[in-house]
């Protein structure tokens, strides 16, 4: 497994605050992803990165930004949080250009009041 | 557009067999994944199909028909711990995963 670690696991904050969610992986996988999951909607891709210099928008990137600080680290930022960004956020990692599965972190439950 | 369809919820009895279906329409196809997700936890990989046919892995099997855009996950000898959501995801022409909304499986004693 990719051993993907997310911090924090839970976060409650107020509208307008800047928030950063962090993700690291220990297996040297090239690709990293950020998803959000809302009840009944499944996983939706926010951003993905194929390597340190490659960042791509996903299905729902508005209101979010990311940084790939190193191959092992991929952080997600909400510059000015709003209540409809309340969700469960997952980071994932996978080997590039193959059909090996994505391996997920344990998730960050984010609540914006 | 790209679309993955799964039933929202299914109920089955402990010890029985259940089949969870997934139909898809995507731009390109590079394989189909099934994941299991317990409530509030991370999805975990169950199976991968890229060729037509059945892949068996213990109590779980997964089937694919590319011509029909159809897959199913078969769970045998159901146990209470199998209560979870089951996510179908298709790898498209860019090797990006397109996810279904998941099927919540409820196991009753």
PDB file of C-alpha atoms in Angstrom:
ATOM      1  CA  UNK A   1       0.000   0.000   0.000  1.00  0.00           C
ATOM      2  CA  UNK A   2       0.955   3.628  -0.550  1.00  0.00           C
ATOM      3  CA  UNK A   3       0.647   4.544   3.150  1.00  0.00           C
ATOM      4  CA  UNK A   4      -1.075   7.868   2.651  1.00  0.00           C
ATOM      5  CA  UNK A   5      -1.368  10.144   5.673  1.00  0.00           C
ATOM      6  CA  UNK A   6      -3.709  13.094   5.962  1.00  0.00           C
ATOM      7  CA  UNK A   7      -3.727  15.839   8.583  1.00  0.00           C
ATOM      8  CA  UNK A   8      -5.815  16.990  10.299  1.00  0.00           C
ATOM      9  CA  UNK A   9      -8.389  14.225  10.615  1.00  0.00           C
ATOM     10  CA  UNK A  10     -11.098  16.619  11.702  1.00  0.00           C
ATOM     11  CA  UNK A  11     -11.413  20.383  11.474  1.00  0.00           C
ATOM     12  CA  UNK A  12     -14.132  22.827  12.381  1.00  0.00           C
ATOM     13  CA  UNK A  13     -13.700  26.411  11.269  1.00  0.00           C
ATOM     14  CA  UNK A  14     -15.595  29.556  10.378  1.00  0.00           C
ATOM     15  CA  UNK A  15     -16.618  31.035   7.070  1.00  0.00           C
ATOM     16  CA  UNK A  16     -13.886  33.141   5.504  1.00  0.00           C
ATOM     17  CA  UNK A  17     -10.974  31.394   7.171  1.00  0.00           C
ATOM     18  CA  UNK A  18      -8.038  30.011   5.231  1.00  0.00           C
ATOM     19  CA  UNK A  19      -7.547  26.279   5.690  1.00  0.00           C
ATOM     20  CA  UNK A  20      -4.826  23.909   4.603  1.00  0.00           C
ATOM     21  CA  UNK A  21      -5.172  20.138   4.477  1.00  0.00           C
ATOM     22  CA  UNK A  22      -1.968  18.181   4.215  1.00  0.00           C
ATOM     23  CA  UNK A  23      -1.189  14.848   2.626  1.00  0.00           C
ATOM     24  CA  UNK A  24       1.966  12.785   2.500  1.00  0.00           C
ATOM     25  CA  UNK A  25       2.776   9.350   1.105  1.00  0.00           C
ATOM     26  CA  UNK A  26       5.719   7.061   1.753  1.00  0.00           C
ATOM     27  CA  UNK A  27       5.862   4.858  -1.354  1.00  0.00           C
ATOM     28  CA  UNK A  28       7.234   7.331  -3.873  1.00  0.00           C
ATOM     29  CA  UNK A  29       4.137   7.193  -6.077  1.00  0.00           C
ATOM     30  CA  UNK A  30       4.101   9.789  -8.854  1.00  0.00           C
ATOM     31  CA  UNK A  31       0.444  10.686  -8.903  1.00  0.00           C
ATOM     32  CA  UNK A  32      -1.482  12.320  -6.104  1.00  0.00           C
ATOM     33  CA  UNK A  33      -5.111  13.396  -5.932  1.00  0.00           C
ATOM     34  CA  UNK A  34      -7.528  15.363  -3.798  1.00  0.00           C
ATOM     35  CA  UNK A  35     -11.198  14.371  -3.682  1.00  0.00           C
ATOM     36  CA  UNK A  36     -14.199  15.492  -1.755  1.00  0.00           C
ATOM     37  CA  UNK A  37     -17.064  13.223  -0.849  1.00  0.00           C
ATOM     38  CA  UNK A  38     -20.574  14.364  -0.084  1.00  0.00           C
ATOM     39  CA  UNK A  39     -23.476  12.084   0.855  1.00  0.00           C
ATOM     40  CA  UNK A  40     -25.091  10.576  -2.247  1.00  0.00           C
ATOM     41  CA  UNK A  41     -22.611  12.162  -4.655  1.00  0.00           C
ATOM     42  CA  UNK A  42     -19.636   9.855  -4.523  1.00  0.00           C
ATOM     43  CA  UNK A  43     -16.046  11.002  -4.914  1.00  0.00           C
ATOM     44  CA  UNK A  44     -15.412  14.162  -6.905  1.00  0.00           C
ATOM     45  CA  UNK A  45     -11.933  15.102  -8.070  1.00  0.00           C
ATOM     46  CA  UNK A  46     -10.673  18.541  -6.997  1.00  0.00           C
ATOM     47  CA  UNK A  47      -7.053  18.545  -8.227  1.00  0.00           C
ATOM     48  CA  UNK A  48      -4.484  16.019  -9.286  1.00  0.00           C
ATOM     49  CA  UNK A  49      -0.749  16.029  -9.835  1.00  0.00           C
ATOM     50  CA  UNK A  50       1.333  13.706 -11.997  1.00  0.00           C
ATOM     51  CA  UNK A  51       4.616  14.942 -10.555  1.00  0.00           C
ATOM     52  CA  UNK A  52       6.056  17.921  -8.685  1.00  0.00           C
ATOM     53  CA  UNK A  53       5.807  20.268 -11.661  1.00  0.00           C
ATOM     54  CA  UNK A  54       2.466  19.038 -12.956  1.00  0.00           C
ATOM     55  CA  UNK A  55      -0.787  20.252 -11.389  1.00  0.00           C
ATOM     56  CA  UNK A  56      -4.184  19.777 -13.006  1.00  0.00           C
ATOM     57  CA  UNK A  57      -7.675  20.925 -12.191  1.00  0.00           C
ATOM     58  CA  UNK A  58     -10.297  18.314 -11.581  1.00  0.00           C
ATOM     59  CA  UNK A  59     -14.060  18.418 -11.807  1.00  0.00           C
ATOM     60  CA  UNK A  60     -14.610  20.911  -8.947  1.00  0.00           C
ATOM     61  CA  UNK A  61     -11.486  23.057  -8.490  1.00  0.00           C
ATOM     62  CA  UNK A  62     -13.185  26.426  -7.925  1.00  0.00           C
ATOM     63  CA  UNK A  63     -12.504  27.726  -4.419  1.00  0.00           C
ATOM     64  CA  UNK A  64      -9.523  25.406  -3.922  1.00  0.00           C
ATOM     65  CA  UNK A  65      -5.803  25.513  -4.619  1.00  0.00           C
ATOM     66  CA  UNK A  66      -3.039  22.938  -4.227  1.00  0.00           C
ATOM     67  CA  UNK A  67       0.697  22.732  -3.820  1.00  0.00           C
ATOM     68  CA  UNK A  68       2.950  19.773  -4.590  1.00  0.00           C
ATOM     69  CA  UNK A  69       5.881  20.625  -2.364  1.00  0.00           C
ATOM     70  CA  UNK A  70       7.706  17.364  -3.037  1.00  0.00           C
ATOM     71  CA  UNK A  71       6.909  14.042  -4.608  1.00  0.00           C
ATOM     72  CA  UNK A  72       5.643  12.831  -1.261  1.00  0.00           C
ATOM     73  CA  UNK A  73       3.576  15.890  -0.275  1.00  0.00           C
ATOM     74  CA  UNK A  74       0.432  17.368  -1.755  1.00  0.00           C
ATOM     75  CA  UNK A  75      -1.534  19.976   0.169  1.00  0.00           C
ATOM     76  CA  UNK A  76      -4.998  21.395  -0.462  1.00  0.00           C
ATOM     77  CA  UNK A  77      -5.966  24.942   0.508  1.00  0.00           C
ATOM     78  CA  UNK A  78      -9.284  26.675   0.876  1.00  0.00           C
ATOM     79  CA  UNK A  79      -8.409  30.363   0.643  1.00  0.00           C
ATOM     80  CA  UNK A  80     -11.691  31.625   2.066  1.00  0.00           C
ATOM     81  CA  UNK A  81     -13.833  28.773   3.327  1.00  0.00           C
ATOM     82  CA  UNK A  82     -17.586  28.730   2.761  1.00  0.00           C
ATOM     83  CA  UNK A  83     -20.202  26.426   4.320  1.00  0.00           C
ATOM     84  CA  UNK A  84     -20.842  24.414   1.132  1.00  0.00           C
ATOM     85  CA  UNK A  85     -17.237  23.237   1.310  1.00  0.00           C
ATOM     86  CA  UNK A  86     -18.199  21.183   4.343  1.00  0.00           C
ATOM     87  CA  UNK A  87     -17.395  17.619   3.289  1.00  0.00           C
ATOM     88  CA  UNK A  88     -15.136  14.633   3.754  1.00  0.00           C
ATOM     89  CA  UNK A  89     -11.850  15.165   1.915  1.00  0.00           C
ATOM     90  CA  UNK A  90      -9.615  12.357   0.723  1.00  0.00           C
ATOM     91  CA  UNK A  91      -6.094  12.361  -0.609  1.00  0.00           C
ATOM     92  CA  UNK A  92      -4.940   9.465  -2.790  1.00  0.00           C
ATOM     93  CA  UNK A  93      -1.747   8.324  -4.482  1.00  0.00           C
ATOM     94  CA  UNK A  94      -0.996   5.946  -7.328  1.00  0.00           C
ATOM     95  CA  UNK A  95       1.686   4.800  -9.702  1.00  0.00           C
ATOM     96  CA  UNK A  96       1.761   6.749 -12.936  1.00  0.00           C
ATOM     97  CA  UNK A  97       0.544   5.512 -16.302  1.00  0.00           C
ATOM     98  CA  UNK A  98      -0.629   2.168 -15.120  1.00  0.00           C
ATOM     99  CA  UNK A  99      -3.786   0.680 -13.800  1.00  0.00           C
ATOM    100  CA  UNK A 100      -2.603   0.112 -10.327  1.00  0.00           C
ATOM    101  CA  UNK A 101      -5.237   1.253  -7.860  1.00  0.00           C
ATOM    102  CA  UNK A 102      -5.305   4.563  -6.081  1.00  0.00           C
ATOM    103  CA  UNK A 103      -4.524   4.287  -2.379  1.00  0.00           C
ATOM    104  CA  UNK A 104      -6.398   6.593  -0.044  1.00  0.00           C
ATOM    105  CA  UNK A 105      -5.634   8.402   3.163  1.00  0.00           C
ATOM    106  CA  UNK A 106      -8.050   8.158   6.074  1.00  0.00           C
ATOM    107  CA  UNK A 107      -9.763  11.409   5.163  1.00  0.00           C
ATOM    108  CA  UNK A 108     -10.287  14.824   6.712  1.00  0.00           C
ATOM    109  CA  UNK A 109     -13.754  15.708   7.952  1.00  0.00           C
ATOM    110  CA  UNK A 110     -14.106  19.454   7.439  1.00  0.00           C
ATOM    111  CA  UNK A 111     -16.958  21.497   8.844  1.00  0.00           C
ATOM    112  CA  UNK A 112     -17.342  25.172   7.989  1.00  0.00           C
ATOM    113  CA  UNK A 113     -19.745  27.133  10.126  1.00  0.00           C
TER     114      UNK A 113
ATOM    115  CA  UNK B   1     -20.747  13.011 -20.999  1.00  0.00           C
ATOM    116  CA  UNK B   2     -19.286  10.412 -18.693  1.00  0.00           C
ATOM    117  CA  UNK B   3     -21.562   8.487 -16.430  1.00  0.00           C
ATOM    118  CA  UNK B   4     -21.392   5.628 -13.949  1.00  0.00           C
ATOM    119  CA  UNK B   5     -24.625   4.140 -12.597  1.00  0.00           C
ATOM    120  CA  UNK B   6     -25.024   1.931  -9.547  1.00  0.00           C
ATOM    121  CA  UNK B   7     -28.021   1.180  -7.333  1.00  0.00           C
ATOM    122  CA  UNK B   8     -28.131   3.490  -4.342  1.00  0.00           C
ATOM    123  CA  UNK B   9     -28.835   0.852  -1.730  1.00  0.00           C
ATOM    124  CA  UNK B  10     -29.245  -2.921  -1.463  1.00  0.00           C
ATOM    125  CA  UNK B  11     -30.172  -5.219   1.395  1.00  0.00           C
ATOM    126  CA  UNK B  12     -29.112  -8.844   1.803  1.00  0.00           C
ATOM    127  CA  UNK B  13     -29.060 -11.537   4.448  1.00  0.00           C
ATOM    128  CA  UNK B  14     -26.018 -12.849   6.273  1.00  0.00           C
ATOM    129  CA  UNK B  15     -24.705 -15.980   4.551  1.00  0.00           C
ATOM    130  CA  UNK B  16     -26.395 -15.187   1.244  1.00  0.00           C
ATOM    131  CA  UNK B  17     -25.051 -13.963  -2.120  1.00  0.00           C
ATOM    132  CA  UNK B  18     -25.507 -10.453  -3.515  1.00  0.00           C
ATOM    133  CA  UNK B  19     -24.684  -8.953  -6.907  1.00  0.00           C
ATOM    134  CA  UNK B  20     -24.019  -5.227  -7.235  1.00  0.00           C
ATOM    135  CA  UNK B  21     -24.294  -3.907 -10.775  1.00  0.00           C
ATOM    136  CA  UNK B  22     -22.482  -1.025 -12.428  1.00  0.00           C
ATOM    137  CA  UNK B  23     -23.088   0.401 -15.888  1.00  0.00           C
ATOM    138  CA  UNK B  24     -20.859   3.000 -17.463  1.00  0.00           C
ATOM    139  CA  UNK B  25     -20.474   5.388 -20.373  1.00  0.00           C
ATOM    140  CA  UNK B  26     -17.028   6.952 -20.540  1.00  0.00           C
ATOM    141  CA  UNK B  27     -14.618   8.521 -23.010  1.00  0.00           C
ATOM    142  CA  UNK B  28     -12.284   5.607 -23.416  1.00  0.00           C
ATOM    143  CA  UNK B  29     -11.805   2.632 -21.171  1.00  0.00           C
ATOM    144  CA  UNK B  30      -8.690   1.454 -19.406  1.00  0.00           C
ATOM    145  CA  UNK B  31     -10.242  -0.783 -16.825  1.00  0.00           C
ATOM    146  CA  UNK B  32     -12.796  -0.845 -14.047  1.00  0.00           C
ATOM    147  CA  UNK B  33     -12.155  -0.834 -10.316  1.00  0.00           C
ATOM    148  CA  UNK B  34     -14.285  -1.857  -7.370  1.00  0.00           C
ATOM    149  CA  UNK B  35     -13.631  -0.351  -3.949  1.00  0.00           C
ATOM    150  CA  UNK B  36     -15.169  -0.991  -0.552  1.00  0.00           C
ATOM    151  CA  UNK B  37     -15.819   1.901   1.814  1.00  0.00           C
ATOM    152  CA  UNK B  38     -17.026   1.548   5.380  1.00  0.00           C
ATOM    153  CA  UNK B  39     -18.869   4.556   6.753  1.00  0.00           C
ATOM    154  CA  UNK B  40     -16.492   7.427   7.514  1.00  0.00           C
ATOM    155  CA  UNK B  41     -13.447   5.477   6.339  1.00  0.00           C
ATOM    156  CA  UNK B  42     -11.220   5.494   3.283  1.00  0.00           C
ATOM    157  CA  UNK B  43     -12.118   3.499   0.177  1.00  0.00           C
ATOM    158  CA  UNK B  44     -10.069   0.314  -0.117  1.00  0.00           C
ATOM    159  CA  UNK B  45      -9.303  -1.517  -3.345  1.00  0.00           C
ATOM    160  CA  UNK B  46     -11.174  -4.754  -4.034  1.00  0.00           C
ATOM    161  CA  UNK B  47     -10.741  -5.673  -7.693  1.00  0.00           C
ATOM    162  CA  UNK B  48      -9.731  -4.583 -11.169  1.00  0.00           C
ATOM    163  CA  UNK B  49     -11.037  -5.781 -14.553  1.00  0.00           C
ATOM    164  CA  UNK B  50      -9.780  -4.737 -17.943  1.00  0.00           C
ATOM    165  CA  UNK B  51     -10.692  -7.812 -20.024  1.00  0.00           C
ATOM    166  CA  UNK B  52     -14.115  -9.377 -20.362  1.00  0.00           C
ATOM    167  CA  UNK B  53     -14.931 -12.106 -17.928  1.00  0.00           C
ATOM    168  CA  UNK B  54     -14.926 -12.995 -14.291  1.00  0.00           C
ATOM    169  CA  UNK B  55     -12.139 -12.336 -11.791  1.00  0.00           C
ATOM    170  CA  UNK B  56     -12.436 -14.283  -8.561  1.00  0.00           C
ATOM    171  CA  UNK B  57     -10.777 -13.314  -5.310  1.00  0.00           C
ATOM    172  CA  UNK B  58     -11.958 -15.295  -2.321  1.00  0.00           C
ATOM    173  CA  UNK B  59     -15.565 -14.469  -1.451  1.00  0.00           C
ATOM    174  CA  UNK B  60     -15.588 -11.584  -3.920  1.00  0.00           C
ATOM    175  CA  UNK B  61     -15.769 -11.838  -7.716  1.00  0.00           C
ATOM    176  CA  UNK B  62     -16.013  -9.120 -10.344  1.00  0.00           C
ATOM    177  CA  UNK B  63     -17.309  -9.440 -13.888  1.00  0.00           C
ATOM    178  CA  UNK B  64     -16.851  -7.180 -16.892  1.00  0.00           C
ATOM    179  CA  UNK B  65     -18.528  -6.902 -20.289  1.00  0.00           C
ATOM    180  CA  UNK B  66     -16.911  -4.089 -22.260  1.00  0.00           C
ATOM    181  CA  UNK B  67     -19.369  -4.364 -25.161  1.00  0.00           C
ATOM    182  CA  UNK B  68     -22.274  -3.800 -22.780  1.00  0.00           C
ATOM    183  CA  UNK B  69     -20.544  -1.212 -20.581  1.00  0.00           C
ATOM    184  CA  UNK B  70     -21.411  -3.371 -17.610  1.00  0.00           C
ATOM    185  CA  UNK B  71     -19.781  -4.834 -14.546  1.00  0.00           C
ATOM    186  CA  UNK B  72     -20.923  -6.516 -11.392  1.00  0.00           C
ATOM    187  CA  UNK B  73     -19.417  -7.322  -8.035  1.00  0.00           C
ATOM    188  CA  UNK B  74     -20.533 -10.625  -6.534  1.00  0.00           C
ATOM    189  CA  UNK B  75     -20.212 -11.152  -2.800  1.00  0.00           C
ATOM    190  CA  UNK B  76     -20.695 -14.685  -1.476  1.00  0.00           C
ATOM    191  CA  UNK B  77     -21.226 -15.996   2.047  1.00  0.00           C
ATOM    192  CA  UNK B  78     -22.085 -12.540   3.265  1.00  0.00           C
ATOM    193  CA  UNK B  79     -20.826 -11.489   6.653  1.00  0.00           C
ATOM    194  CA  UNK B  80     -21.973  -8.600   8.813  1.00  0.00           C
ATOM    195  CA  UNK B  81     -18.627  -6.880   8.217  1.00  0.00           C
ATOM    196  CA  UNK B  82     -19.494  -6.677   4.506  1.00  0.00           C
ATOM    197  CA  UNK B  83     -21.965  -3.915   5.356  1.00  0.00           C
ATOM    198  CA  UNK B  84     -20.379  -0.985   3.531  1.00  0.00           C
ATOM    199  CA  UNK B  85     -20.624   1.085   0.395  1.00  0.00           C
ATOM    200  CA  UNK B  86     -19.223  -0.388  -2.812  1.00  0.00           C
ATOM    201  CA  UNK B  87     -17.815   2.044  -5.340  1.00  0.00           C
ATOM    202  CA  UNK B  88     -17.431   1.371  -9.044  1.00  0.00           C
ATOM    203  CA  UNK B  89     -14.825   3.475 -10.889  1.00  0.00           C
ATOM    204  CA  UNK B  90     -13.778   3.458 -14.543  1.00  0.00           C
ATOM    205  CA  UNK B  91     -10.336   4.475 -15.781  1.00  0.00           C
ATOM    206  CA  UNK B  92     -10.900   6.660 -18.847  1.00  0.00           C
ATOM    207  CA  UNK B  93      -8.676   7.382 -21.850  1.00  0.00           C
ATOM    208  CA  UNK B  94      -6.431   9.618 -19.691  1.00  0.00           C
ATOM    209  CA  UNK B  95      -6.214   7.033 -16.905  1.00  0.00           C
ATOM    210  CA  UNK B  96      -8.403   9.252 -14.739  1.00  0.00           C
ATOM    211  CA  UNK B  97     -10.936   7.502 -12.529  1.00  0.00           C
ATOM    212  CA  UNK B  98     -14.587   8.312 -13.041  1.00  0.00           C
ATOM    213  CA  UNK B  99     -16.479   7.333  -9.907  1.00  0.00           C
ATOM    214  CA  UNK B 100     -19.980   6.069  -9.362  1.00  0.00           C
ATOM    215  CA  UNK B 101     -21.904   7.364  -6.356  1.00  0.00           C
ATOM    216  CA  UNK B 102     -21.609   3.990  -4.634  1.00  0.00           C
ATOM    217  CA  UNK B 103     -24.013   1.292  -3.490  1.00  0.00           C
ATOM    218  CA  UNK B 104     -24.746   1.061   0.208  1.00  0.00           C
ATOM    219  CA  UNK B 105     -25.051  -2.618   1.142  1.00  0.00           C
ATOM    220  CA  UNK B 106     -26.976  -3.460   4.291  1.00  0.00           C
ATOM    221  CA  UNK B 107     -26.551  -6.963   5.706  1.00  0.00           C
ATOM    222  CA  UNK B 108     -29.268  -8.306   7.984  1.00  0.00           C
ATOM    223  CA  UNK B 109     -28.835 -11.248  10.355  1.00  0.00           C
TER     224      UNK B 109
END
